[in-house]
Coordinates of C-alpha atoms (C1' of nucleotides) in Angstrom, one line a residue:
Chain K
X755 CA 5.5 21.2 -9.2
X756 CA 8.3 19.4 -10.9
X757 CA 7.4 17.4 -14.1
X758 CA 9.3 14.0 -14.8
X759 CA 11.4 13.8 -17.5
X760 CA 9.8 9.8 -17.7
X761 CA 12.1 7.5 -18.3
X762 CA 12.8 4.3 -16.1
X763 CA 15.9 5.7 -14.8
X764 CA 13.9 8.7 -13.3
X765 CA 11.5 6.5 -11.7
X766 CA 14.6 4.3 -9.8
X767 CA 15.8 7.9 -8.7
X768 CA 12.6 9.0 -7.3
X769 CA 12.7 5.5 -5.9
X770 CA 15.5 6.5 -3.8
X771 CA 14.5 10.3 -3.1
X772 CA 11.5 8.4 -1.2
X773 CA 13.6 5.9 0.5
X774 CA 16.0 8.2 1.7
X775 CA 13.4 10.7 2.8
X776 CA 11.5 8.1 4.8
X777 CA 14.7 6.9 6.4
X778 CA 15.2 10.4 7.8
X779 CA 12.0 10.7 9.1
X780 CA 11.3 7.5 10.6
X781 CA 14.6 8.0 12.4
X782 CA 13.8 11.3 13.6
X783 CA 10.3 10.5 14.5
X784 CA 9.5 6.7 14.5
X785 CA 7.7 4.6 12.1
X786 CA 4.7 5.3 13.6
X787 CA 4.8 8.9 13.9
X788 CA 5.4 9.2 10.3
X789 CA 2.7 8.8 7.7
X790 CA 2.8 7.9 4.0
X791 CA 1.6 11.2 3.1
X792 CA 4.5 12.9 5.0
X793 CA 6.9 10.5 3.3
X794 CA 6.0 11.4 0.0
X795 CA 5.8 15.3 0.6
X796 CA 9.4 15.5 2.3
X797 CA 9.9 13.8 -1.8
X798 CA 8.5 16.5 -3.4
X799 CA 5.5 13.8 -4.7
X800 CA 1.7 13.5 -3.5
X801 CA 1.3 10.8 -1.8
X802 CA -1.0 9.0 -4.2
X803 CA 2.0 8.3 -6.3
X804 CA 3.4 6.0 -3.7
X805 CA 2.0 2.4 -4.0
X806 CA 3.8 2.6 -7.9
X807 CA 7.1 2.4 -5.8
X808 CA 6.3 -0.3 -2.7
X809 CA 3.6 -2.6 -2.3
X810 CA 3.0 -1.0 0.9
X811 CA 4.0 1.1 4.0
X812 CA 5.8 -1.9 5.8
X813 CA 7.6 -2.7 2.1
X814 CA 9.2 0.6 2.7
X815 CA 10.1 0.7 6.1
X816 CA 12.2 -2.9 5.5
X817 CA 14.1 -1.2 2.7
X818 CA 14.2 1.9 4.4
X819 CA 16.2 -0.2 7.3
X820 CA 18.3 -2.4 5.1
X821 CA 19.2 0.2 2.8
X822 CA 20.3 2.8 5.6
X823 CA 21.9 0.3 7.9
X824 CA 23.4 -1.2 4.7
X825 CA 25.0 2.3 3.9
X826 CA 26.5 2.6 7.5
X827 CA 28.2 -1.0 7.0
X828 CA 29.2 -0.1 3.9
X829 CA 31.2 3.6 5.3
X830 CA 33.0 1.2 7.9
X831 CA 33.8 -1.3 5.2
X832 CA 35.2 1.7 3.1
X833 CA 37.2 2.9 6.1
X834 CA 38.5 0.0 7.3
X835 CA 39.9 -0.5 3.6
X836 CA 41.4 2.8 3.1
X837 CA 42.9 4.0 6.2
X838 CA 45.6 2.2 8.6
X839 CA 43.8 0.0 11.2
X840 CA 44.4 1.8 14.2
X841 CA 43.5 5.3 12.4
X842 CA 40.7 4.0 11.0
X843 CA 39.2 2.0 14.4
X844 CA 39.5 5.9 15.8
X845 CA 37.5 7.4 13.1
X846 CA 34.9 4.9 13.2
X847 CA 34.4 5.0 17.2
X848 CA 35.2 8.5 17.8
X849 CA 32.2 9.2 15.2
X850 CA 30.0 6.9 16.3
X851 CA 30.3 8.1 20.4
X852 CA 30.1 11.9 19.6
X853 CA 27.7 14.4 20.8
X854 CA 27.0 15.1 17.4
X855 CA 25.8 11.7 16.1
X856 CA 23.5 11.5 19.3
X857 CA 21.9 15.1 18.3
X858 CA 21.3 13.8 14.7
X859 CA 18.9 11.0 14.9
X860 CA 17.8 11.5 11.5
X861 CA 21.1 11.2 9.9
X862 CA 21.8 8.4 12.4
X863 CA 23.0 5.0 13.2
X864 CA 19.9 2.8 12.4
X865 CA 20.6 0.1 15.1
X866 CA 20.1 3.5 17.4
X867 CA 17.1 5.1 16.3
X868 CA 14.7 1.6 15.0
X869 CA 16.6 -0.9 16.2
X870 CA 13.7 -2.4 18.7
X871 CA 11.1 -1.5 16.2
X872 CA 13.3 -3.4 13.5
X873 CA 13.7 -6.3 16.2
X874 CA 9.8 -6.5 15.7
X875 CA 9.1 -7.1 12.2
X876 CA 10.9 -10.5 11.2
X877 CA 10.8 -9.6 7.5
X878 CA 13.6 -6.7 8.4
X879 CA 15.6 -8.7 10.3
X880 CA 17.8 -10.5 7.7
X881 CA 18.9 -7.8 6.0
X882 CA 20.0 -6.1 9.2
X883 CA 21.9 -8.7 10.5
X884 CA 23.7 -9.0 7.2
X885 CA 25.1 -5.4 7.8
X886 CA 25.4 -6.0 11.7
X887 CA 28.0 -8.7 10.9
X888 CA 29.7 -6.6 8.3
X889 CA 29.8 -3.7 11.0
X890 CA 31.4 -6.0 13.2
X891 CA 33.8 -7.4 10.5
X892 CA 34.9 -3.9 9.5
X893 CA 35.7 -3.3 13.4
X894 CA 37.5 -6.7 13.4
X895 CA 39.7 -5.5 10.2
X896 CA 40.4 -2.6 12.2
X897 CA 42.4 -4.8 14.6
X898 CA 39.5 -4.5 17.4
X899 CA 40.3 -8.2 18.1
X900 CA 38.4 -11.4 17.5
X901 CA 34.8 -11.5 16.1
X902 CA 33.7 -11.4 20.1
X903 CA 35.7 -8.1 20.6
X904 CA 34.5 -6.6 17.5
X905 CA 30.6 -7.9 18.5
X906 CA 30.7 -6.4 22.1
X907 CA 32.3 -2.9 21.0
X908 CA 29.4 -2.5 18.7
X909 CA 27.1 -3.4 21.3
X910 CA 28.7 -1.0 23.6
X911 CA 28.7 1.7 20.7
X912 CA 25.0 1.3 20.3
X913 CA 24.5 1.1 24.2
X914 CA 25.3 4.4 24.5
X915 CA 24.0 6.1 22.0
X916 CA 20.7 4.8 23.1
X917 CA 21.3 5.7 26.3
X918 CA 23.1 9.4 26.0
X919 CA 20.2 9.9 23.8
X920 CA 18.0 9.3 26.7
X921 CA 20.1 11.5 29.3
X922 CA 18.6 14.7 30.9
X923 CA 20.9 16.9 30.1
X924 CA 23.9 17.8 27.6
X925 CA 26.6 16.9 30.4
X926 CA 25.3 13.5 31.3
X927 CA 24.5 12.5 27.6
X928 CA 28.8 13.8 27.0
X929 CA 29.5 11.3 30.3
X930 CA 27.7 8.0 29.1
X931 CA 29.8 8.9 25.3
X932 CA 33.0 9.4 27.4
X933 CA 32.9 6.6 29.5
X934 CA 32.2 4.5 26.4
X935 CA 35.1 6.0 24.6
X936 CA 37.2 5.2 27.7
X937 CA 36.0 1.6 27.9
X938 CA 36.5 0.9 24.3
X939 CA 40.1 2.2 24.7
X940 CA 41.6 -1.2 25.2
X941 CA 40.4 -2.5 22.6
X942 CA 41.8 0.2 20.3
X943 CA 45.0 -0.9 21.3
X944 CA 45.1 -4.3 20.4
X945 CA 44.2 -5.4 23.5
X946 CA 40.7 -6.7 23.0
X947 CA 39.6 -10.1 22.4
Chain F
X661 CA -17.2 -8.8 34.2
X662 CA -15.9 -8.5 37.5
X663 CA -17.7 -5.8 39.3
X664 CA -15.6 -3.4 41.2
X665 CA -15.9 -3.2 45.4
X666 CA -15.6 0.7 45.1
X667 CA -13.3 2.2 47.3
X668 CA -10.1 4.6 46.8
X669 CA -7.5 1.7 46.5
X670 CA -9.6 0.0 44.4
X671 CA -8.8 2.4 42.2
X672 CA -4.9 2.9 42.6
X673 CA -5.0 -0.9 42.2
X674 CA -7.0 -0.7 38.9
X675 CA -4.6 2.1 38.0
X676 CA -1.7 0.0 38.3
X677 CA -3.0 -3.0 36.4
X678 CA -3.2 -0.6 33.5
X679 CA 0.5 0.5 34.2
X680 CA 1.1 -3.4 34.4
X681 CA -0.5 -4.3 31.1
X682 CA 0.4 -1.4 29.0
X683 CA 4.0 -2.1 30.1
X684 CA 3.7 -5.7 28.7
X685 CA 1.6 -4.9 25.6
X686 CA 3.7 -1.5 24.9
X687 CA 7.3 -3.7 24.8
X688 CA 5.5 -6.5 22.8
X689 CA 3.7 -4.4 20.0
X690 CA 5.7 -1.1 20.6
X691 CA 3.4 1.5 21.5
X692 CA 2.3 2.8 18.4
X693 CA 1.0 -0.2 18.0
X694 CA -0.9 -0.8 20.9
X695 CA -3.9 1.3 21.7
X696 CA -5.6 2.4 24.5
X697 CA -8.6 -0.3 23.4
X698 CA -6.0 -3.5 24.0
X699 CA -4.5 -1.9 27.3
X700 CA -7.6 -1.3 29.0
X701 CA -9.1 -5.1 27.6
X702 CA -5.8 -6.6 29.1
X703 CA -6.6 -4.8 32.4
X704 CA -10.3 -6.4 32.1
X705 CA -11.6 -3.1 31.4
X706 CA -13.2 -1.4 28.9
X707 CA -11.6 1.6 27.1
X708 CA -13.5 4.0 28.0
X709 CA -12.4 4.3 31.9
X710 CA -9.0 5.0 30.6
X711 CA -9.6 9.1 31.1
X712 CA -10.8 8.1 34.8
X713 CA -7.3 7.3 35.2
X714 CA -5.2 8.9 32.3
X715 CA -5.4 12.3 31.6
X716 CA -3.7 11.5 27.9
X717 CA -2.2 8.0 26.1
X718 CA 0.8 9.9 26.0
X719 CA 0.6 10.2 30.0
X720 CA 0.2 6.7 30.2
X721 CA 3.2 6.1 28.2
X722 CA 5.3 8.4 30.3
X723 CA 4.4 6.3 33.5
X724 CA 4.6 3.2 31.9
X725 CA 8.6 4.1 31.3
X726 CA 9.0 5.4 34.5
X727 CA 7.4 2.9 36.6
X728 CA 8.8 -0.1 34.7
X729 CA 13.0 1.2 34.4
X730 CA 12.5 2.1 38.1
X731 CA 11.4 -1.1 39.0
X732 CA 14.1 -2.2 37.0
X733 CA 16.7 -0.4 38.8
X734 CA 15.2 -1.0 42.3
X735 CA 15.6 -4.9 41.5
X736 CA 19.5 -4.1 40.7
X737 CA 19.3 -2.1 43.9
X738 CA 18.1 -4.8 46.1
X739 CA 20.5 -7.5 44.4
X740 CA 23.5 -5.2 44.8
X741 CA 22.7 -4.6 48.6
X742 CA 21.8 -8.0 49.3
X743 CA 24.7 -10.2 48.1
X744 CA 28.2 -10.1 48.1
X745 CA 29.7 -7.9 45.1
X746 CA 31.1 -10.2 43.1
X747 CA 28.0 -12.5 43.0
X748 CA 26.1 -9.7 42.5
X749 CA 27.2 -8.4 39.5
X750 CA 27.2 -11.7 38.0
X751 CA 23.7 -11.9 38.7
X752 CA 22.7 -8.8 36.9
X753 CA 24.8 -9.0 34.2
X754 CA 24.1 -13.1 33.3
X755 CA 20.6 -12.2 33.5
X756 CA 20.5 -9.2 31.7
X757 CA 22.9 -11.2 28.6
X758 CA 20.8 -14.0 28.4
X759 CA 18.5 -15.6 25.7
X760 CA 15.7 -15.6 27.9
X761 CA 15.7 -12.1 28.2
X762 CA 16.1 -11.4 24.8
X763 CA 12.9 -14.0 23.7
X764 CA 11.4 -12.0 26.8
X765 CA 10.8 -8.3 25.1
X766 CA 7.6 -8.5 26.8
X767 CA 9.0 -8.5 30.4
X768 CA 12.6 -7.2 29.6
X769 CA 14.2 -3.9 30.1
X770 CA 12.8 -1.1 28.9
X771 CA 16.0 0.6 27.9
X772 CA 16.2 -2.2 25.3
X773 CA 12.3 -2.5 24.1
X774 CA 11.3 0.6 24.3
X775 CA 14.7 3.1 24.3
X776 CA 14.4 5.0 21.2
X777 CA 10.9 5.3 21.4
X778 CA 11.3 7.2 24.9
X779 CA 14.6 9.5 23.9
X780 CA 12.2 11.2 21.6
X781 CA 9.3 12.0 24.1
X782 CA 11.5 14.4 25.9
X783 CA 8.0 14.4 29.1
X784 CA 9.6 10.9 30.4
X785 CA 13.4 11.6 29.6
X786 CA 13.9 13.0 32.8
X787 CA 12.3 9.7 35.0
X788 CA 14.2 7.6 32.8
X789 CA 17.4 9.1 33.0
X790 CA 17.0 9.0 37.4
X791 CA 16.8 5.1 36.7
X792 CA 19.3 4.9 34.5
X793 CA 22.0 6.9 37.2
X794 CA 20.7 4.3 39.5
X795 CA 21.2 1.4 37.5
X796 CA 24.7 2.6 37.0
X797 CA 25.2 3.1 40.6
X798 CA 23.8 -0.2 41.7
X799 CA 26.7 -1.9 39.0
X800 CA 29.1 0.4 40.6
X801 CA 27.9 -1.0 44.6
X802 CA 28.5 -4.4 43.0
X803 CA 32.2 -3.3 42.0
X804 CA 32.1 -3.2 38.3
X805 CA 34.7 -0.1 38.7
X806 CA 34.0 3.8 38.8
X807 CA 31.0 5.5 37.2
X808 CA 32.8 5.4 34.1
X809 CA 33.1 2.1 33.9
X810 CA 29.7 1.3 35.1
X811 CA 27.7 3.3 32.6
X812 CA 30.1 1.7 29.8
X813 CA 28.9 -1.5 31.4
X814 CA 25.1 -0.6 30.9
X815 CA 25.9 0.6 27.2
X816 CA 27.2 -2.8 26.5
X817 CA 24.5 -4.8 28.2
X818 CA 21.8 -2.4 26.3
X819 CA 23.7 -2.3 23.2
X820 CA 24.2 -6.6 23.1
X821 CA 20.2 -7.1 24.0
X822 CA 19.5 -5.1 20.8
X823 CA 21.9 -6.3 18.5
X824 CA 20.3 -10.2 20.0
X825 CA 17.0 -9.1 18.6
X826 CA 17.9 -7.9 15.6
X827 CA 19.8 -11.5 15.0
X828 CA 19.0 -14.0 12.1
X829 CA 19.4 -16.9 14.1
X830 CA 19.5 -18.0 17.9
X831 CA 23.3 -19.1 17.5
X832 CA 24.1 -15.4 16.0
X833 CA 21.9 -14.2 18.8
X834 CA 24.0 -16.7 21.6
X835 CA 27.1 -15.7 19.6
X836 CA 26.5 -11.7 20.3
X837 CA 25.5 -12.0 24.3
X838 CA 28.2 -14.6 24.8
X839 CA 30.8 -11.7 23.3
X840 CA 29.2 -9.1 25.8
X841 CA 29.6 -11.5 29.0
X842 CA 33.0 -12.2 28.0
X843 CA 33.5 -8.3 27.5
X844 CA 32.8 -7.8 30.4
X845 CA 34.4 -10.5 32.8
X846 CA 36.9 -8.1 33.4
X847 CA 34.7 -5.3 35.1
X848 CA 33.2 -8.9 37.5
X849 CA 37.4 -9.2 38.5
X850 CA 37.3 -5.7 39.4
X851 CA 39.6 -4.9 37.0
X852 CA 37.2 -2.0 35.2
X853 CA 37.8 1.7 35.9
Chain B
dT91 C1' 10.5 17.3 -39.8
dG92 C1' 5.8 16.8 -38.4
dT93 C1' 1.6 14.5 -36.6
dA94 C1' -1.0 10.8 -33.9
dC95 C1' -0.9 7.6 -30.6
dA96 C1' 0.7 4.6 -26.6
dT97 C1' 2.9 4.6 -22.3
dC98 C1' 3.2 5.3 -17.6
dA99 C1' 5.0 8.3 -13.5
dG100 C1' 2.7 11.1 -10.8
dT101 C1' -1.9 13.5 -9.2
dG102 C1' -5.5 14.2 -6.0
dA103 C1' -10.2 12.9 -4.6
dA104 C1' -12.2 9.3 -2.2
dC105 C1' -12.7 4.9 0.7
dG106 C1' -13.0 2.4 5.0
dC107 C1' -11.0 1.7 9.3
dG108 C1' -9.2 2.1 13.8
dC109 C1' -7.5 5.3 16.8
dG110 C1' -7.7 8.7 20.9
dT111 C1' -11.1 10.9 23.2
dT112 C1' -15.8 12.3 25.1
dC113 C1' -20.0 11.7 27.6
dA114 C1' -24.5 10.2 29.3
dC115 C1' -25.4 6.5 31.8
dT116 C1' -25.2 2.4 35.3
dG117 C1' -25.1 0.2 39.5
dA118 C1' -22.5 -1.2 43.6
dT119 C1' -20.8 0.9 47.7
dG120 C1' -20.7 4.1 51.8
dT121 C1' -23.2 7.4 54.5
dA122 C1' -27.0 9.9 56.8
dC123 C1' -31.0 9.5 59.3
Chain N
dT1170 C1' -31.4 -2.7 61.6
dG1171 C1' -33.5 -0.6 57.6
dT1172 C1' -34.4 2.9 54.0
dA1173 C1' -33.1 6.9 50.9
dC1174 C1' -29.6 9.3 48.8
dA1175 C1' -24.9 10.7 47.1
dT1176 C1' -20.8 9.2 45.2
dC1177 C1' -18.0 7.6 41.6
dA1178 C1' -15.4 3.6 39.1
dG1179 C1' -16.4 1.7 35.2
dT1180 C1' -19.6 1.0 30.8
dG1181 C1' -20.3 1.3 26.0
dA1182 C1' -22.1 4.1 22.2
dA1183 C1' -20.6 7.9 19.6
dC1184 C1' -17.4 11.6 17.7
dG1185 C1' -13.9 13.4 14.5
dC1186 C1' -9.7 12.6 12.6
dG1187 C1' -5.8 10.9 10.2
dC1188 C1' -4.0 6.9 8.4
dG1189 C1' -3.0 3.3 4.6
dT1190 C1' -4.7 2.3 0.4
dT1191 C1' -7.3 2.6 -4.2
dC1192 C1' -8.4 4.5 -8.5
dA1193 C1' -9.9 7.3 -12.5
dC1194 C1' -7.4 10.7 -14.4
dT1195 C1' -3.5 13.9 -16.4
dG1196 C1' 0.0 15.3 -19.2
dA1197 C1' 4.9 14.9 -20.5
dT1198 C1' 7.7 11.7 -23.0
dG1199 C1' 9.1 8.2 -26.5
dT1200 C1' 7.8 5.9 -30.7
dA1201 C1' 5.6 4.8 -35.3
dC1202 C1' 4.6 6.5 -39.6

DNA sequence: TGTACATCAGTGAACGCGCGTTCACTGATGTAC
DNA sequence: TGTACATCAGTGAACGCGCGTTCACTGATGTAC
């Protein structure tokens, strides 16, 4: 296999190979479903080599939460800088309701895939309501209205993701996204909250 | 233990009191978590009856979706046909956004406890996806708009129980179903769809 | 520049445990006579 | 009404397996001289 080069800085990179590995497969799969081992190999490590990066399996499914949800909060917060308000509210919902972000659980919205298995383990929780509030911020600088507005678009966001990803076929998963899209228009302009 | 009095319905009743309990345990624990051990000694059995009844865990889990969403949805049903619209809806919905529900994972909705978990056993997709048209519809009876606006209705109540788990506190918890009620006050004037 | 040693990220065999599943058995009930 | 037998829901010991976790070891790198 690969050899380490060995320095400290390697071993924070292979840090993150693992996290970001695990965060794909958990949300593809569930927690659960997914075992240390299989963590590691999707790596490229044994799985020996884990317990030198997290003092456990539940150690890694907290950061694996925080750190992805974190990196979703973050994109808004980046959009919601950079583009005009009304542009950038588009980009954000339009990506979030589309067909292709409920075929791709893995590279998915956290709150969509693990949210009730997050809701379980208090230690997680925290850190995910830290980024839940900056989601809703970033929506609230996007002019979606008052902290309420912004709070109930994401709910309605995450709704039906979880529930077009539960559909029975392609046309009523594209239904549940449009009728959310439709619902949320409102508030895209300027009319919410 | 209790001994059994033998007959057919005995057994249909047995069988449902393992629905029952899985269905309580599984939304608790998540049902990874739960195994077919602590379902059975929660019916007052022991495990290995399970396969008199079962022909797999994952069979179990399939029904337990099934039966507990379409109870779910009957419940809306009933409500829907019983009462007046208006009051109607506002039954559903305040029950559905409320902080007793949330604390209540145990005996909530399944769309909410158990959501993810099902969209990615694609056996119980198409049971779940019946009850979640008929949820839909029942909001619709009630006058919360066209389909459209029904099923963005659902996504918000779905979406605003999850987000009220994931919460830090019971005031951000309060904070995110009190922004889905007054979301959706305008669907209970009849002014949605 | 070259050699000897310490470090430590990662390896892979091994562990104990709990899970889903199987199966020979039990004993209460319903039925045949 | 009473006895003998068949049925079958439920019991509980046992199984193999895969999981999370541990640990003695490896070997590439950085450092000391």
């Amino acid at each position: 296999m690969v050899r380490m080069r060995g320095t400290r800085e390697q071993k924070a990179e292979t840090r993150e190979r693992i996290v970001e590995a695990a965060g794909r497969l958990f949300r593809r799969h569930g927690i659960d479903a997914v075992g240390v081992d299989a963590v590691m190999h999707a790596a490229g490590l044994t799985h020996g080599g884990f317990y030198g990066h997290f003092a456990s399996k539940e150690a890694l499914v907290a950061e694996v939460a925080a750190a992805s949800l974190a990196r979703s909060a973050a994109r808004w917060e980046q959009i919601s800088e950079e583009e005009p308000p009304a542009q950038a509210l588009g980009r954000i919902v339009d990506a979030y309701l589309d067909a292709a972000h409920v075929a791709n659980a893995e590279g998915g919205c956290v709150l969509t895939t693990l949210g009730p298995d997050v809701a379980r383990r208090a230690e997680a929780r925290p850190a995910i309501a830290v980024s839940v509030r900056a989601m809703a911020a970033a929506l609230e600088r996007c002019g979606a209205g008052g902290e309420a507005a912004a709070l109930a678009a994401l709910s309605t966001m995450v709704g039906a993701v979880v529930l077009a990803r539960l559909a029975d076929s392609p046309e009523f998963s594209e239904t549940i996204l449009e009728a959310a899209r439709a619902a949320l228009s409102p508030v895209r302009q300027g009319e919410g909250g």
